[in-house]
Amino acid sequence: MELKVKQEACIGCGACVANDPAHFEFDEQGLSHVISQENLDSENVKTAIESCPTSAIALEENEECHCEHCDCHKEEGE
Ligand code: SF4
């Protein structure tokens, strides 16, 4: 999974930075960006995503993997 901020949608309200400073930080333009891909299942990440008024935060599957040729989507033991 990859945590992203769509900066074209971010209005710099600060809700994500306040709710989850471990994952979000303002850049020099006053827009939020992601600073960590660790602990993406934490409650703070969910709270930050839910708190964003413009739905600018996305938690996405890794785009580079299309799973035709690798095992990344298989359960362990398959
Ligand atoms: S909560 Fe959304 S709009 Fe507000 S700073 Fe974070 S990403 Fe931007």
PDB file of C-alpha atoms and ligand atoms in Angstrom:
ATOM      1  CA  MET A   1       0.000   0.000   0.000  1.00  0.00           C
ATOM      2  CA  GLU A   2       1.077   3.549  -0.611  1.00  0.00           C
ATOM      3  CA  LEU A   3      -0.113   6.649   1.189  1.00  0.00           C
ATOM      4  CA  LYS A   4      -0.451   9.719  -1.021  1.00  0.00           C
ATOM      5  CA  VAL A   5      -1.663  13.286  -0.870  1.00  0.00           C
ATOM      6  CA  LYS A   6      -3.174  14.600  -4.093  1.00  0.00           C
ATOM      7  CA  GLN A   7      -1.774  18.085  -3.756  1.00  0.00           C
ATOM      8  CA  GLU A   8      -4.041  19.482  -6.470  1.00  0.00           C
ATOM      9  CA  ALA A   9      -6.919  18.738  -4.069  1.00  0.00           C
ATOM     10  CA  CYS A  10      -5.214  19.799  -0.822  1.00  0.00           C
ATOM     11  CA  ILE A  11      -6.330  23.167   0.566  1.00  0.00           C
ATOM     12  CA  GLY A  12      -3.768  23.207   3.378  1.00  0.00           C
ATOM     13  CA  CYS A  13      -6.336  23.032   6.171  1.00  0.00           C
ATOM     14  CA  GLY A  14      -3.944  21.132   8.449  1.00  0.00           C
ATOM     15  CA  ALA A  15      -6.334  18.439   9.648  1.00  0.00           C
ATOM     16  CA  CYS A  16      -4.109  15.584   8.519  1.00  0.00           C
ATOM     17  CA  VAL A  17      -0.964  17.140   9.997  1.00  0.00           C
ATOM     18  CA  ALA A  18      -2.789  17.667  13.308  1.00  0.00           C
ATOM     19  CA  ASN A  19      -4.282  14.162  13.390  1.00  0.00           C
ATOM     20  CA  ASP A  20      -1.240  12.268  12.166  1.00  0.00           C
ATOM     21  CA  PRO A  21       2.035  14.195  12.329  1.00  0.00           C
ATOM     22  CA  ALA A  22       3.926  10.924  11.891  1.00  0.00           C
ATOM     23  CA  HIS A  23       2.710  10.639   8.294  1.00  0.00           C
ATOM     24  CA  PHE A  24       1.890  14.169   7.108  1.00  0.00           C
ATOM     25  CA  GLU A  25       3.800  17.415   7.043  1.00  0.00           C
ATOM     26  CA  PHE A  26       3.357  20.746   5.312  1.00  0.00           C
ATOM     27  CA  ASP A  27       5.743  21.493   2.474  1.00  0.00           C
ATOM     28  CA  GLU A  28       7.112  24.932   1.713  1.00  0.00           C
ATOM     29  CA  GLN A  29       3.934  25.747  -0.248  1.00  0.00           C
ATOM     30  CA  GLY A  30       1.748  25.061   2.759  1.00  0.00           C
ATOM     31  CA  LEU A  31       0.346  21.864   1.294  1.00  0.00           C
ATOM     32  CA  SER A  32       0.413  18.493   2.968  1.00  0.00           C
ATOM     33  CA  HIS A  33       2.694  15.729   1.802  1.00  0.00           C
ATOM     34  CA  VAL A  34       3.447  12.244   3.055  1.00  0.00           C
ATOM     35  CA  ILE A  35       6.623  11.790   5.077  1.00  0.00           C
ATOM     36  CA  SER A  36       6.375   8.105   6.013  1.00  0.00           C
ATOM     37  CA  GLN A  37       5.067   4.847   4.569  1.00  0.00           C
ATOM     38  CA  GLU A  38       5.412   3.026   7.900  1.00  0.00           C
ATOM     39  CA  ASN A  39       2.438   1.793   9.988  1.00  0.00           C
ATOM     40  CA  LEU A  40      -0.140   2.509   7.302  1.00  0.00           C
ATOM     41  CA  ASP A  41      -2.803   0.575   9.198  1.00  0.00           C
ATOM     42  CA  SER A  42      -2.616   2.889  12.216  1.00  0.00           C
ATOM     43  CA  GLU A  43      -5.730   4.586  13.563  1.00  0.00           C
ATOM     44  CA  ASN A  44      -4.145   7.982  13.005  1.00  0.00           C
ATOM     45  CA  VAL A  45      -3.876   7.366   9.264  1.00  0.00           C
ATOM     46  CA  LYS A  46      -7.572   6.455   9.116  1.00  0.00           C
ATOM     47  CA  THR A  47      -8.471   9.511  11.176  1.00  0.00           C
ATOM     48  CA  ALA A  48      -6.406  11.755   8.908  1.00  0.00           C
ATOM     49  CA  ILE A  49      -8.025  10.332   5.770  1.00  0.00           C
ATOM     50  CA  GLU A  50     -11.493  10.776   7.247  1.00  0.00           C
ATOM     51  CA  SER A  51     -10.716  14.273   8.467  1.00  0.00           C
ATOM     52  CA  CYS A  52      -9.630  15.597   5.082  1.00  0.00           C
ATOM     53  CA  PRO A  53     -12.397  17.893   3.796  1.00  0.00           C
ATOM     54  CA  THR A  54     -11.393  17.495   0.155  1.00  0.00           C
ATOM     55  CA  SER A  55     -10.622  13.757   0.121  1.00  0.00           C
ATOM     56  CA  ALA A  56      -7.094  14.594  -0.956  1.00  0.00           C
ATOM     57  CA  ILE A  57      -5.549  11.665   0.919  1.00  0.00           C
ATOM     58  CA  ALA A  58      -5.469   8.247  -0.695  1.00  0.00           C
ATOM     59  CA  LEU A  59      -4.236   4.874   0.488  1.00  0.00           C
ATOM     60  CA  GLU A  60      -3.605   2.953  -2.704  1.00  0.00           C
ATOM     61  CA  GLU A  61      -2.293  -0.350  -3.899  1.00  0.00           C
ATOM     62  CA  ASN A  62       1.195  -0.002  -5.287  1.00  0.00           C
ATOM     63  CA  GLU A  63       0.796   1.069  -8.876  1.00  0.00           C
ATOM     64  CA  GLU A  64       3.892  -0.570 -10.232  1.00  0.00           C
ATOM     65  CA  CYS A  65       2.579  -4.063  -9.508  1.00  0.00           C
ATOM     66  CA  HIS A  66      -0.055  -5.473 -11.852  1.00  0.00           C
ATOM     67  CA  CYS A  67       0.221  -8.978 -10.488  1.00  0.00           C
ATOM     68  CA  GLU A  68       0.397 -10.874 -13.720  1.00  0.00           C
ATOM     69  CA  HIS A  69       3.863 -12.149 -12.938  1.00  0.00           C
ATOM     70  CA  CYS A  70       4.378 -11.974  -9.206  1.00  0.00           C
ATOM     71  CA  ASP A  71       2.997 -13.419  -6.000  1.00  0.00           C
ATOM     72  CA  CYS A  72       2.312 -10.253  -4.065  1.00  0.00           C
ATOM     73  CA  HIS A  73      -1.455 -10.746  -3.815  1.00  0.00           C
ATOM     74  CA  LYS A  74      -1.318 -14.391  -2.810  1.00  0.00           C
ATOM     75  CA  GLU A  75      -2.048 -15.328   0.774  1.00  0.00           C
ATOM     76  CA  GLU A  76       0.835 -16.861   2.640  1.00  0.00           C
ATOM     77  CA  GLY A  77       0.962 -20.606   2.140  1.00  0.00           C
ATOM     78  CA  GLU A  78      -0.555 -20.639  -1.330  1.00  0.00           C
TER      79      GLU A  78
HETATM   80  S1  SF4 B   1      -6.535  17.307   5.613  1.00  0.00           S
HETATM   81 FE1  SF4 B   1      -6.592  17.249   3.349  1.00  0.00          FE
HETATM   82  S2  SF4 B   1      -6.887  19.379   2.698  1.00  0.00           S
HETATM   83 FE2  SF4 B   1      -6.255  19.412   4.860  1.00  0.00          FE
HETATM   84  S3  SF4 B   1      -3.996  19.674   4.775  1.00  0.00           S
HETATM   85 FE3  SF4 B   1      -4.413  17.458   4.877  1.00  0.00          FE
HETATM   86  S4  SF4 B   1      -4.484  16.762   2.736  1.00  0.00           S
HETATM   87 FE4  SF4 B   1      -4.684  18.998   2.721  1.00  0.00          FE
END
